[in-house]
Short mmCIF file of C-alpha atoms in Angstrom, two decimals:
data_model
loop_
_atom_site.label_atom_id
_atom_site.label_comp_id
_atom_site.label_asym_id
_atom_site.label_seq_id
_atom_site.Cartn_x
_atom_site.Cartn_y
_atom_site.Cartn_z
CA MET Y 1 66.75 -36.67 16.37
CA LYS Y 2 66.76 -34.87 19.81
CA ILE Y 3 66.44 -31.41 18.15
CA LYS Y 4 63.62 -32.70 15.77
CA ALA Y 5 61.59 -33.99 18.94
CA MET Y 6 61.78 -30.67 20.60
CA MET Y 7 60.52 -28.85 17.57
CA PRO Y 8 57.14 -26.92 18.66
CA ARG Y 9 54.02 -28.62 17.30
CA LYS Y 10 52.90 -25.37 15.43
CA TYR Y 11 56.08 -25.43 13.48
CA MET Y 12 55.36 -29.10 12.35
CA LEU Y 13 52.05 -28.17 11.40
CA VAL Y 14 53.46 -25.36 9.16
CA LYS Y 15 55.73 -27.94 7.38
CA LEU Y 16 52.84 -30.26 6.77
CA ILE Y 17 50.81 -27.57 5.04
CA LEU Y 18 53.81 -26.41 2.94
CA GLY Y 19 54.29 -30.02 1.90
CA PHE Y 20 50.84 -30.52 0.96
CA VAL Y 21 50.84 -27.34 -1.07
CA TYR Y 22 53.98 -28.25 -2.88
CA THR Y 23 52.37 -31.69 -3.47
CA ASN Y 24 49.42 -30.06 -5.03
CA VAL Y 25 51.50 -27.76 -7.11
CA ILE Y 26 53.40 -30.63 -8.73
CA LEU Y 27 50.13 -32.58 -9.41
CA ASP Y 28 48.31 -29.66 -10.81
CA SER Y 29 51.04 -28.93 -13.22
CA GLY Y 30 50.82 -32.52 -14.46
CA GLU Y 31 47.26 -32.09 -15.05
CA SER Y 32 47.55 -28.92 -16.91
CA SER Y 33 49.76 -30.43 -19.19
CA TYR Y 34 47.11 -32.63 -21.11
CA PRO Y 35 45.80 -31.15 -24.23
CA GLY Y 36 42.38 -29.33 -23.82
CA VAL Y 37 42.66 -28.54 -20.35
CA ASP Y 38 42.53 -25.01 -19.32
CA SER Y 39 45.83 -24.29 -17.02
CA GLY Y 40 44.53 -20.85 -15.87
CA TYR Y 41 42.15 -22.27 -13.35
CA HIS Y 42 44.84 -24.38 -11.93
CA ASP Y 43 47.18 -21.46 -11.67
CA GLN Y 44 44.53 -19.50 -9.82
CA MET Y 45 44.19 -22.30 -7.30
CA ARG Y 46 47.79 -22.68 -6.70
CA ARG Y 47 48.23 -18.90 -6.08
CA MET Y 48 45.30 -18.92 -3.68
CA ALA Y 49 46.51 -21.73 -1.83
CA LEU Y 50 50.10 -20.12 -1.58
CA VAL Y 51 48.60 -16.91 -0.38
CA LYS Y 52 46.59 -18.56 2.36
CA THR Y 53 49.52 -20.62 3.29
CA THR Y 54 51.88 -17.74 3.66
CA HIS Y 55 49.16 -15.94 5.91
CA ILE Y 56 49.19 -18.97 8.14
CA VAL Y 57 53.09 -19.15 8.43
CA HIS Y 58 53.13 -15.30 9.22
CA ASN Y 59 50.82 -15.55 12.02
CA SER Y 60 52.19 -18.55 13.29
CA VAL Y 61 55.85 -17.27 13.19
CA SER Y 62 55.23 -13.80 14.33
CA GLN Y 63 52.72 -14.50 17.02
CA PRO Y 64 53.92 -17.68 18.27
CA GLN Y 65 51.65 -17.77 21.34
CA SER Y 66 48.84 -15.67 20.38
CA TYR Y 67 46.88 -18.72 18.79
CA SER Y 68 46.23 -20.03 22.54
CA SER Y 69 45.07 -16.63 23.97
CA ILE Y 70 42.42 -15.37 21.61
CA PRO Y 71 39.12 -15.72 23.20
CA LEU Y 72 36.36 -17.51 21.25
CA VAL Y 73 33.40 -14.80 20.90
CA LEU Y 74 30.01 -16.06 20.46
CA SER Y 75 27.11 -13.62 19.45
CA LYS Y 76 23.59 -14.37 20.23
CA SER Y 77 21.30 -14.39 17.07
CA ARG Y 78 18.53 -11.98 16.85
CA VAL Y 79 16.24 -14.28 15.10
CA ILE Y 80 13.72 -15.70 17.71
CA HIS Y 81 11.97 -18.91 16.68
CA VAL Y 82 8.64 -19.27 18.39
CA THR Y 83 8.80 -23.02 18.24
CA ASP Y 84 11.83 -22.69 20.77
CA TYR Y 85 9.33 -21.38 23.31
CA GLY Y 86 6.87 -24.30 22.86
CA ALA Y 87 4.64 -22.69 20.36
CA ASP Y 88 2.70 -25.28 18.42
CA PRO Y 89 2.99 -25.07 14.63
CA THR Y 90 0.19 -27.42 13.91
CA GLY Y 91 -2.57 -25.09 15.43
CA ARG Y 92 -4.10 -27.68 17.54
CA LEU Y 93 -2.86 -26.29 20.95
CA ASP Y 94 -3.20 -22.71 22.25
CA SER Y 95 0.21 -20.97 21.47
CA THR Y 96 -0.66 -17.52 23.04
CA GLU Y 97 1.97 -17.56 26.10
CA ALA Y 98 4.74 -18.73 23.97
CA LEU Y 99 4.28 -16.06 21.21
CA GLN Y 100 3.80 -13.44 23.58
CA GLN Y 101 6.82 -14.54 25.56
CA ALA Y 102 9.01 -14.62 22.20
CA ILE Y 103 7.78 -11.04 21.41
CA SER Y 104 8.85 -9.82 24.89
CA ASP Y 105 12.13 -11.44 24.73
CA ALA Y 106 12.63 -9.74 21.52
CA PHE Y 107 12.27 -6.30 23.29
CA GLY Y 108 14.69 -7.28 25.94
CA SER Y 109 17.88 -6.90 24.32
CA PRO Y 110 18.03 -3.51 22.38
CA VAL Y 111 21.24 -2.38 20.98
CA ASP Y 112 23.09 0.74 22.19
CA THR Y 113 21.37 3.15 19.80
CA HIS Y 114 17.92 4.74 19.12
CA LEU Y 115 15.66 5.44 16.30
CA MET Y 116 13.16 8.50 17.16
CA GLU Y 117 14.19 9.82 20.59
CA GLY Y 118 12.96 7.44 23.40
CA VAL Y 119 12.43 4.61 20.96
CA ALA Y 120 15.09 1.79 21.43
CA ASP Y 121 16.85 0.23 18.36
CA LEU Y 122 16.05 -3.69 18.55
CA GLY Y 123 18.85 -4.23 15.98
CA GLY Y 124 16.69 -5.93 13.34
CA THR Y 125 15.43 -8.62 15.74
CA GLU Y 126 13.00 -11.09 14.09
CA VAL Y 127 10.34 -13.11 15.75
CA HIS Y 128 9.99 -16.20 13.18
CA LEU Y 129 7.01 -18.07 13.09
CA ASP Y 130 8.96 -21.06 11.36
CA GLY Y 131 5.99 -21.71 8.79
CA GLY Y 132 3.81 -22.88 11.20
CA THR Y 133 -0.08 -22.16 12.23
CA TYR Y 134 -0.56 -21.08 15.54
CA LYS Y 135 -3.82 -20.74 17.49
CA ILE Y 136 -4.19 -17.75 19.94
CA SER Y 137 -6.94 -16.79 22.34
CA ARG Y 138 -5.98 -13.09 22.95
CA PRO Y 139 -4.35 -10.37 20.85
CA LEU Y 140 -0.44 -10.52 20.57
CA ARG Y 141 0.66 -7.12 21.92
CA LEU Y 142 3.87 -5.45 21.68
CA PRO Y 143 5.40 -4.53 25.18
CA ASP Y 144 4.83 -1.18 26.62
CA THR Y 145 8.80 -0.79 26.58
CA SER Y 146 9.76 1.09 23.29
CA GLY Y 147 11.08 -0.64 20.39
CA GLY Y 148 11.86 -0.40 16.73
CA ASN Y 149 13.82 -2.07 13.66
CA PHE Y 150 11.91 -5.22 14.52
CA MET Y 151 9.84 -8.03 12.46
CA ILE Y 152 7.29 -10.48 13.00
CA HIS Y 153 7.15 -12.85 9.82
CA GLY Y 154 6.64 -16.24 8.22
CA GLY Y 155 3.54 -17.89 9.26
CA SER Y 156 -0.06 -18.02 10.11
CA LEU Y 157 -1.92 -16.92 13.15
CA ARG Y 158 -5.68 -18.20 13.79
CA ALA Y 159 -8.00 -16.68 16.57
CA SER Y 160 -9.44 -19.34 18.79
CA ASP Y 161 -13.13 -19.95 19.38
CA ASP Y 162 -13.14 -17.73 22.31
CA PHE Y 163 -11.06 -14.82 21.18
CA PRO Y 164 -12.27 -11.48 22.07
CA THR Y 165 -14.65 -10.23 19.39
CA ASP Y 166 -13.49 -6.62 19.75
CA ARG Y 167 -9.90 -7.09 19.50
CA HIS Y 168 -7.15 -7.88 16.66
CA LEU Y 169 -4.92 -10.57 16.60
CA ILE Y 170 -1.97 -8.44 16.30
CA GLU Y 171 -1.85 -5.10 18.15
CA LEU Y 172 0.63 -2.31 18.10
CA TRP Y 173 -1.06 -0.66 21.02
CA PRO Y 174 0.89 1.63 23.47
CA SER Y 175 -0.78 2.33 26.75
CA THR Y 176 0.19 5.86 26.71
CA ALA Y 177 0.01 8.56 24.09
CA SER Y 178 3.78 8.39 23.38
CA LEU Y 179 5.20 6.95 20.18
CA LEU Y 180 6.73 3.78 21.32
CA TYR Y 181 7.07 1.88 18.23
CA GLU Y 182 8.86 2.50 15.17
CA ASP Y 183 10.05 0.61 12.05
CA VAL Y 184 8.13 -2.39 12.91
CA THR Y 185 7.38 -5.03 9.87
CA LEU Y 186 4.73 -7.41 9.95
CA LYS Y 187 5.57 -9.79 6.76
CA ASP Y 188 4.61 -12.92 5.12
CA LEU Y 189 1.44 -13.61 7.49
CA MET Y 190 -1.63 -15.44 7.17
CA ILE Y 191 -4.14 -13.71 9.58
CA ASN Y 192 -7.41 -15.72 10.09
CA SER Y 193 -9.77 -13.90 12.44
CA ASN Y 194 -12.17 -16.63 12.66
CA PHE Y 195 -15.02 -14.12 12.43
CA ARG Y 196 -14.07 -12.80 15.97
CA GLY Y 197 -12.85 -9.22 15.65
CA GLY Y 198 -10.15 -7.95 13.57
CA GLY Y 199 -6.67 -8.82 11.96
CA ILE Y 200 -4.21 -6.18 12.36
CA SER Y 201 -4.09 -3.00 14.62
CA ILE Y 202 -1.63 -0.23 14.31
CA ILE Y 203 -2.40 2.47 16.85
CA ASN Y 204 0.03 5.43 17.26
CA SER Y 205 2.89 4.06 15.71
CA LEU Y 206 5.46 5.35 13.24
CA ARG Y 207 6.68 4.09 10.04
CA THR Y 208 5.09 0.63 10.07
CA THR Y 209 5.12 -1.77 7.10
CA ILE Y 210 2.61 -4.47 6.55
CA ASP Y 211 3.82 -6.34 3.63
CA ASN Y 212 2.53 -9.49 1.81
CA CYS Y 213 -0.01 -10.53 4.40
CA TYR Y 214 -3.45 -12.36 3.75
CA VAL Y 215 -6.16 -11.09 6.26
CA SER Y 216 -9.33 -13.13 6.39
CA HIS Y 217 -12.54 -14.05 8.30
CA PHE Y 218 -12.80 -10.62 10.03
CA THR Y 219 -16.05 -9.04 11.40
CA THR Y 220 -14.79 -5.56 12.30
CA ASN Y 221 -11.34 -4.47 10.52
CA GLY Y 222 -9.02 -6.50 8.37
CA ILE Y 223 -6.24 -3.57 9.17
CA LEU Y 224 -6.98 -0.72 11.50
CA ILE Y 225 -4.66 2.05 11.47
CA LYS Y 226 -5.15 4.93 13.88
CA GLU Y 227 -3.29 7.86 14.57
CA GLY Y 228 0.56 7.54 14.47
CA HIS Y 229 2.47 8.20 11.16
CA GLU Y 230 3.35 6.65 8.00
CA THR Y 231 2.00 3.11 8.00
CA TYR Y 232 2.53 1.56 4.56
CA VAL Y 233 0.37 -1.58 3.36
CA ARG Y 234 1.56 -3.32 0.45
CA ASN Y 235 1.02 -6.63 -1.54
CA CYS Y 236 -1.84 -7.66 0.47
CA PHE Y 237 -5.00 -9.61 0.11
CA ILE Y 238 -7.95 -8.87 2.43
CA GLY Y 239 -11.60 -10.56 2.65
CA GLN Y 240 -13.87 -11.42 5.32
CA HIS Y 241 -15.07 -14.61 2.99
CA ILE Y 242 -12.64 -15.90 0.92
CA ASN Y 243 -13.93 -16.04 -2.76
CA VAL Y 244 -13.19 -14.94 -6.23
CA GLY Y 245 -16.38 -12.76 -6.67
CA GLY Y 246 -20.07 -13.90 -7.16
CA ASP Y 247 -20.46 -15.04 -3.48
CA SER Y 248 -23.83 -15.71 -2.61
CA ARG Y 249 -23.21 -14.22 0.72
CA GLU Y 250 -22.33 -10.79 -0.70
CA LYS Y 251 -25.30 -8.84 0.31
CA ASN Y 252 -24.23 -9.81 3.92
CA PHE Y 253 -20.72 -8.64 3.71
CA SER Y 254 -19.71 -6.69 6.87
CA GLY Y 255 -16.83 -4.93 8.19
CA ILE Y 256 -14.04 -2.83 6.65
CA GLY Y 257 -10.94 -4.12 5.00
CA ILE Y 258 -8.62 -1.27 5.87
CA ASN Y 259 -9.57 1.38 8.22
CA ILE Y 260 -7.19 4.35 7.92
CA MET Y 261 -7.99 6.93 10.96
CA GLY Y 262 -4.58 8.66 10.53
CA ASN Y 263 -2.45 10.98 8.36
CA ASP Y 264 0.31 10.26 5.76
CA ASN Y 265 -0.25 6.58 5.24
CA ALA Y 266 -0.09 4.66 1.96
CA VAL Y 267 -1.78 1.52 0.74
CA THR Y 268 -0.19 -0.12 -2.49
CA ASP Y 269 -1.01 -3.05 -4.59
CA VAL Y 270 -3.83 -4.44 -2.30
CA VAL Y 271 -6.90 -6.59 -3.20
CA ILE Y 272 -10.02 -6.47 -1.31
CA PHE Y 273 -12.20 -9.17 -2.27
CA SER Y 274 -15.01 -9.18 0.45
CA ALA Y 275 -16.01 -6.72 3.05
CA SER Y 276 -18.78 -3.92 3.24
CA ILE Y 277 -16.31 -1.19 2.83
CA GLY Y 278 -12.95 -1.91 1.10
CA ILE Y 279 -10.94 1.14 2.67
CA MET Y 280 -12.38 3.61 4.77
CA VAL Y 281 -10.33 6.97 5.04
CA SER Y 282 -11.08 9.40 7.78
CA GLY Y 283 -7.53 10.79 7.99
CA GLN Y 284 -5.69 13.33 5.74
CA ALA Y 285 -2.91 13.00 3.10
CA ASN Y 286 -3.23 9.44 2.31
CA VAL Y 287 -2.44 7.91 -0.97
CA LEU Y 288 -4.10 4.74 -2.46
CA THR Y 289 -2.39 3.28 -5.44
CA GLY Y 290 -3.01 -0.10 -7.30
CA ILE Y 291 -6.16 -0.94 -5.24
CA HIS Y 292 -8.55 -3.56 -6.51
CA CYS Y 293 -11.98 -3.48 -4.80
CA TYR Y 294 -14.36 -6.23 -5.45
CA ASN Y 295 -15.98 -6.14 -2.27
CA LYS Y 296 -19.83 -5.60 -1.53
CA ALA Y 297 -21.13 -4.13 -4.62
CA THR Y 298 -22.70 -0.65 -4.62
CA ARG Y 299 -26.06 -2.06 -5.53
CA TRP Y 300 -26.04 -4.06 -2.18
CA GLY Y 301 -24.86 -1.16 -0.44
CA GLY Y 302 -21.30 -1.36 -0.55
CA SER Y 303 -18.23 0.68 -1.14
CA GLY Y 304 -14.90 0.25 -2.75
CA ILE Y 305 -13.43 3.37 -0.99
CA TYR Y 306 -15.18 5.68 1.40
CA ILE Y 307 -13.68 9.08 2.14
CA LYS Y 308 -15.13 10.14 5.49
CA ALA Y 309 -13.07 13.20 5.99
CA PRO Y 310 -15.29 16.13 5.18
CA GLY Y 311 -13.66 19.54 4.74
CA LEU Y 312 -10.12 18.29 4.50
CA THR Y 313 -9.93 15.14 2.43
CA GLN Y 314 -6.50 15.28 0.98
CA THR Y 315 -6.63 11.97 -0.53
CA ARG Y 316 -5.10 10.58 -3.61
CA ILE Y 317 -6.43 7.32 -5.36
CA VAL Y 318 -4.30 6.50 -8.14
CA ASN Y 319 -4.00 3.53 -10.82
CA SER Y 320 -6.73 1.55 -9.13
CA TYR Y 321 -9.65 -0.86 -10.03
CA PHE Y 322 -13.29 -0.74 -8.91
CA ASP Y 323 -15.07 -3.74 -9.91
CA PHE Y 324 -18.82 -3.07 -9.25
CA THR Y 325 -18.15 -0.81 -6.33
CA GLY Y 326 -17.15 2.73 -6.38
CA VAL Y 327 -15.92 5.70 -4.31
CA VAL Y 328 -17.67 7.75 -1.70
CA ALA Y 329 -16.48 11.20 -0.48
CA GLU Y 330 -18.08 13.45 1.98
CA ASP Y 331 -17.58 17.27 1.46
CA PRO Y 332 -14.41 16.63 -0.53
CA VAL Y 333 -11.57 19.05 -0.26
CA GLN Y 334 -8.58 18.20 -2.17
CA LEU Y 335 -9.26 14.88 -3.87
CA GLN Y 336 -7.46 13.25 -6.67
CA ILE Y 337 -8.85 10.09 -8.62
CA THR Y 338 -6.78 9.50 -11.64
CA GLY Y 339 -5.68 6.69 -13.99
CA SER Y 340 -8.51 4.30 -12.71
CA PHE Y 341 -10.83 1.92 -13.90
CA PHE Y 342 -14.64 1.58 -12.81
CA LEU Y 343 -16.38 -1.70 -13.95
CA GLY Y 344 -19.87 -2.76 -13.86
CA ASN Y 345 -21.52 0.71 -13.42
CA ALA Y 346 -19.09 1.52 -10.77
CA PHE Y 347 -19.13 5.46 -9.99
CA VAL Y 348 -17.70 8.33 -7.98
CA LEU Y 349 -20.44 9.72 -5.52
CA MET Y 350 -19.90 13.12 -3.82
CA LYS Y 351 -21.85 13.40 -0.71
CA SER Y 352 -22.96 16.98 0.64
CA LEU Y 353 -22.91 17.55 4.26
CA ALA Y 354 -21.87 21.09 4.61
CA GLY Y 355 -22.33 21.62 0.76
CA VAL Y 356 -18.49 21.99 0.16
CA VAL Y 357 -16.65 20.40 -2.74
CA CYS Y 358 -13.18 22.11 -3.53
CA GLY Y 359 -10.10 20.96 -5.17
CA VAL Y 360 -11.11 17.95 -6.72
CA ASN Y 361 -9.67 16.32 -9.83
CA ILE Y 362 -11.45 13.32 -11.50
CA ALA Y 363 -9.60 12.93 -14.65
CA ASP Y 364 -8.32 10.16 -17.15
CA ASN Y 365 -10.35 7.25 -15.82
CA MET Y 366 -12.13 4.51 -17.64
CA PHE Y 367 -15.65 3.84 -16.94
CA SER Y 368 -17.72 0.98 -18.21
CA GLY Y 369 -21.19 -0.13 -17.51
CA ASP Y 370 -24.29 -2.00 -18.90
CA TYR Y 371 -26.05 0.70 -20.74
CA THR Y 372 -28.59 1.27 -17.92
CA GLY Y 373 -28.21 4.91 -17.71
CA VAL Y 374 -25.80 5.09 -14.68
CA GLU Y 375 -23.84 8.52 -14.61
CA ILE Y 376 -20.12 8.12 -13.77
CA VAL Y 377 -20.02 10.87 -11.36
CA GLN Y 378 -22.86 11.53 -9.13
CA LEU Y 379 -23.97 13.91 -6.36
CA ASP Y 380 -25.86 13.32 -3.21
CA GLN Y 381 -27.37 16.38 -2.26
CA SER Y 382 -30.30 14.97 0.30
CA ASN Y 383 -28.58 16.93 3.16
CA GLY Y 384 -28.50 20.10 1.11
CA PRO Y 385 -27.02 21.41 -2.00
CA PHE Y 386 -23.45 22.05 -2.72
CA THR Y 387 -23.02 25.74 -2.58
CA ASN Y 388 -19.14 26.12 -1.98
CA ILE Y 389 -17.93 24.80 -5.42
CA ASP Y 390 -14.32 25.73 -6.17
CA GLN Y 391 -11.65 24.28 -8.38
CA VAL Y 392 -13.52 21.16 -9.30
CA ILE Y 393 -12.35 19.37 -12.55
CA VAL Y 394 -14.00 16.24 -13.98
CA ASP Y 395 -12.62 15.80 -17.45
CA ARG Y 396 -10.82 13.68 -19.98
CA ASN Y 397 -12.73 10.35 -18.63
CA ASN Y 398 -13.47 7.79 -21.31
CA VAL Y 399 -16.92 6.21 -20.88
CA ARG Y 400 -18.50 3.08 -22.57
CA GLY Y 401 -22.16 2.07 -21.27
CA MET Y 402 -22.53 4.78 -18.82
CA ILE Y 403 -23.55 8.43 -18.88
CA MET Y 404 -20.69 11.15 -19.24
CA LYS Y 405 -20.49 13.82 -16.48
CA SER Y 406 -17.96 16.56 -16.60
CA THR Y 407 -17.18 20.14 -15.46
CA VAL Y 408 -15.94 21.18 -18.88
CA ALA Y 409 -17.88 20.93 -22.03
CA ARG Y 410 -17.96 21.94 -25.80
CA GLY Y 411 -20.97 22.19 -28.10
CA THR Y 412 -22.07 23.62 -31.45
CA VAL Y 413 -25.35 24.57 -33.10
CA TRP Y 414 -26.48 26.08 -36.44
CA SER Y 415 -29.69 28.12 -36.99
CA ASN Y 416 -30.83 30.71 -39.19
CA LYS Y 417 -32.34 33.39 -36.79
CA THR Y 418 -31.39 35.81 -34.23
CA THR Y 419 -30.60 33.37 -31.39
CA TRP Y 420 -28.72 30.19 -30.81
CA THR Y 421 -28.89 28.14 -27.75
CA VAL Y 422 -26.49 25.14 -26.70
CA ASP Y 423 -27.91 22.87 -24.13
CA PHE Y 424 -25.09 21.41 -21.40
CA SER Y 425 -27.53 20.17 -18.87
CA LYS Y 426 -27.12 16.45 -19.69
CA VAL Y 427 -23.24 16.45 -19.40
CA LEU Y 428 -22.40 19.02 -16.77
CA LEU Y 429 -22.24 17.75 -13.27
CA PHE Y 430 -23.47 20.64 -10.99
CA PRO Y 431 -26.88 21.91 -11.90
CA ASN Y 432 -27.29 25.58 -13.16
CA LEU Y 433 -23.66 26.44 -12.90
CA ILE Y 434 -21.48 27.89 -15.73
CA ARG Y 435 -18.69 29.90 -14.37
CA ASN Y 436 -16.68 30.37 -17.77
CA VAL Y 437 -18.02 30.64 -21.29
CA HIS Y 438 -16.04 30.83 -24.57
CA TYR Y 439 -17.96 31.11 -27.86
CA THR Y 440 -17.48 31.86 -31.49
CA LEU Y 441 -20.50 32.86 -33.82
CA HIS Y 442 -19.53 31.90 -37.27
CA ALA Y 443 -21.50 33.81 -39.65
CA GLY Y 444 -19.93 33.63 -43.16
CA ALA Y 445 -19.99 36.98 -45.09
CA THR Y 446 -22.41 38.61 -42.68
CA PHE Y 447 -21.23 40.51 -39.69
CA PRO Y 448 -23.98 40.69 -37.07
CA LYS Y 449 -23.80 42.46 -33.78
CA HIS Y 450 -23.97 39.40 -30.90
CA ILE Y 451 -23.85 39.16 -27.26
CA LEU Y 452 -23.90 36.25 -24.77
CA ARG Y 453 -27.50 36.76 -23.56
CA ASN Y 454 -27.92 33.73 -20.84
CA VAL Y 455 -26.13 30.89 -18.84
CA SER Y 456 -29.01 29.70 -16.88
CA GLY Y 457 -29.83 26.20 -16.43
CA ASN Y 458 -26.51 24.98 -17.88
CA ARG Y 459 -27.72 26.47 -21.31
CA VAL Y 460 -25.61 29.13 -23.37
CA THR Y 461 -27.67 31.67 -25.32
CA VAL Y 462 -26.31 34.06 -27.90
CA GLU Y 463 -28.14 36.58 -29.36
CA ALA Y 464 -27.69 38.87 -32.62
CA ASP Y 465 -29.14 41.93 -33.82
CA MET Y 466 -30.40 40.51 -36.98
CA ALA Y 467 -31.48 36.97 -38.35
CA VAL Y 468 -28.47 35.23 -39.87
CA SER Y 469 -27.37 31.85 -40.86
CA ALA Y 470 -24.52 31.09 -38.45
CA THR Y 471 -22.91 28.51 -36.37
CA LEU Y 472 -22.36 28.90 -32.60
CA HIS Y 473 -19.44 27.11 -31.20
CA VAL Y 474 -19.17 27.10 -27.37
CA SER Y 475 -16.92 25.93 -24.58
CA VAL Y 476 -17.96 26.03 -20.75
CA ASP Y 477 -16.31 25.12 -17.60
CA GLN Y 478 -17.80 24.91 -14.04
CA SER Y 479 -14.48 25.54 -12.15
CA MET Y 480 -13.15 28.71 -11.08
CA VAL Y 481 -10.24 28.31 -13.64
CA GLY Y 482 -10.63 31.05 -16.11
CA TYR Y 483 -9.36 31.54 -19.59
CA ILE Y 484 -6.45 33.95 -20.28
#
C-alpha cells in the first residue's frame, strides 16, 4: 500500500487509459459478434485507440518531466473583426474611425517577408466586416506604409450625407509615386456611394483583385483604376441606379461604371446596368471578357465601352453582350472585338481624330436590330477622314435587322457585252478603298481578252475586247492582306 501511494500521478493516468481501452476492446468484440453488424469498423476503432494510447504511454514514460515544461504558444489571429473596434453594423452610427483603425492595425503586424521589393507581406491579414452595413463620412484609405497579401471583405459600406463628392468609399491611393500596395483583395462587398462621388479607387497599385462586389449610387466612377499594374475586376455588378432596364431616368444616367486609366488590367464577367459609359478605357493592353452592358442606350448618348486611347489602343473585347449600347473607339490601333452579341441596333463606331485605324479585328460577332437601316460598324469622320488605314478586318459577322458592313466582299454579275461591273459600295466599310481584287470571267466556249479596268468608288469593272455572254466573279479586300 505504501508503494502504491508513492506512484506518480502520471503513471496512474496511463493505467486508467489502458484499462479504458481494454474495456472498450471487450465491449466492441461483443457487439461485433451480433449477426449483420460489420466488425471492420470496430477493428479500425480499436487499432486507432491502441495507437493513440501507445503514443501517450511512450511520451509519458520517455519524457517523465517534459509535460510540465512545455510552454503554451498562443498566436494572434490575422482576421480583424471591425465590430471589435466599435463599428456599428446597423449603419445608424458613423463607423469611419473604427474601420480606419482596423485597417491601420492590419498593416501594423507584417510577417518577416516581402512581396515586391519594399512591399511588406501582411501574411493574409483580413479586415472582416462581419456581414454588417457601415456608414462612413470619409474615404477608407490604406496607410502610407507598404503592404500586401491583405483583404477587406464580407459586408456593406454606405456613404453618409456629407461624404465628399469627389472621393471614393475605398481608396488605394499612396501619397507617393512608389508602389506601396500589392495583392490587395476587395471581396464580397456592397458599395453604396449615396450619389456622393465614387465607389472604389485603385491608384498606382499592383496585382489588385475586386471580386464579387456590387457598386451602386455613384456619380463619378463606380470603380477607378489609374496607373499601377494588373488590377482584376470580376463577377461584379455596377450601376448608378438599381434597375433591370427600361428605367425612366435612363437619359439622365451619368458617371462611368469602370474607368480604366492604366495598362494590363482585366475585367471579367461584369454587368454594368446603369451609367452614362459602361467602361471607359484610356490605357493599353487591357482585356474585357464576358461584359454585359445595358447602361445608357446609344440613342440617349450612352456608350457600353468607350476606348479613349487613340493611336495605341491594344484592347481586346471578347464574348461580351451590348444591349442597346455599343462600342466607340478613337483612332483605334490594335483593337479586337470578337465573339460578342450586339442587341437593339447596338454597333461599333470608329471615330477619326488623326485619321488612323490600324490592326483592327471585328469578327465573328452577332448583330440584331429592328430593320431601321442601322449599320453594324460605322465611321465618324467629322474631324477628318481616315487616311492611315492598315490591317483592318471586319468579316464573318452575322446580321439580322441591321446593315452588314465589311472589309471583305464577294459578288457576281452576268451580262452579254464588253464590260462587267460589281458594286460593293453598300457593303464595304471604307469609301472608295479596294486594295485587293481577285476576279474570274466565266465566258463558256469563247475566250476573250479581258482586263481589270477600274476599282474606284468601291466598284470593280472588268472589260473584254469583244462582246460576250459571261459571268464575272469578284472578291475584294480593303485591308493590306494580299493573296498569294
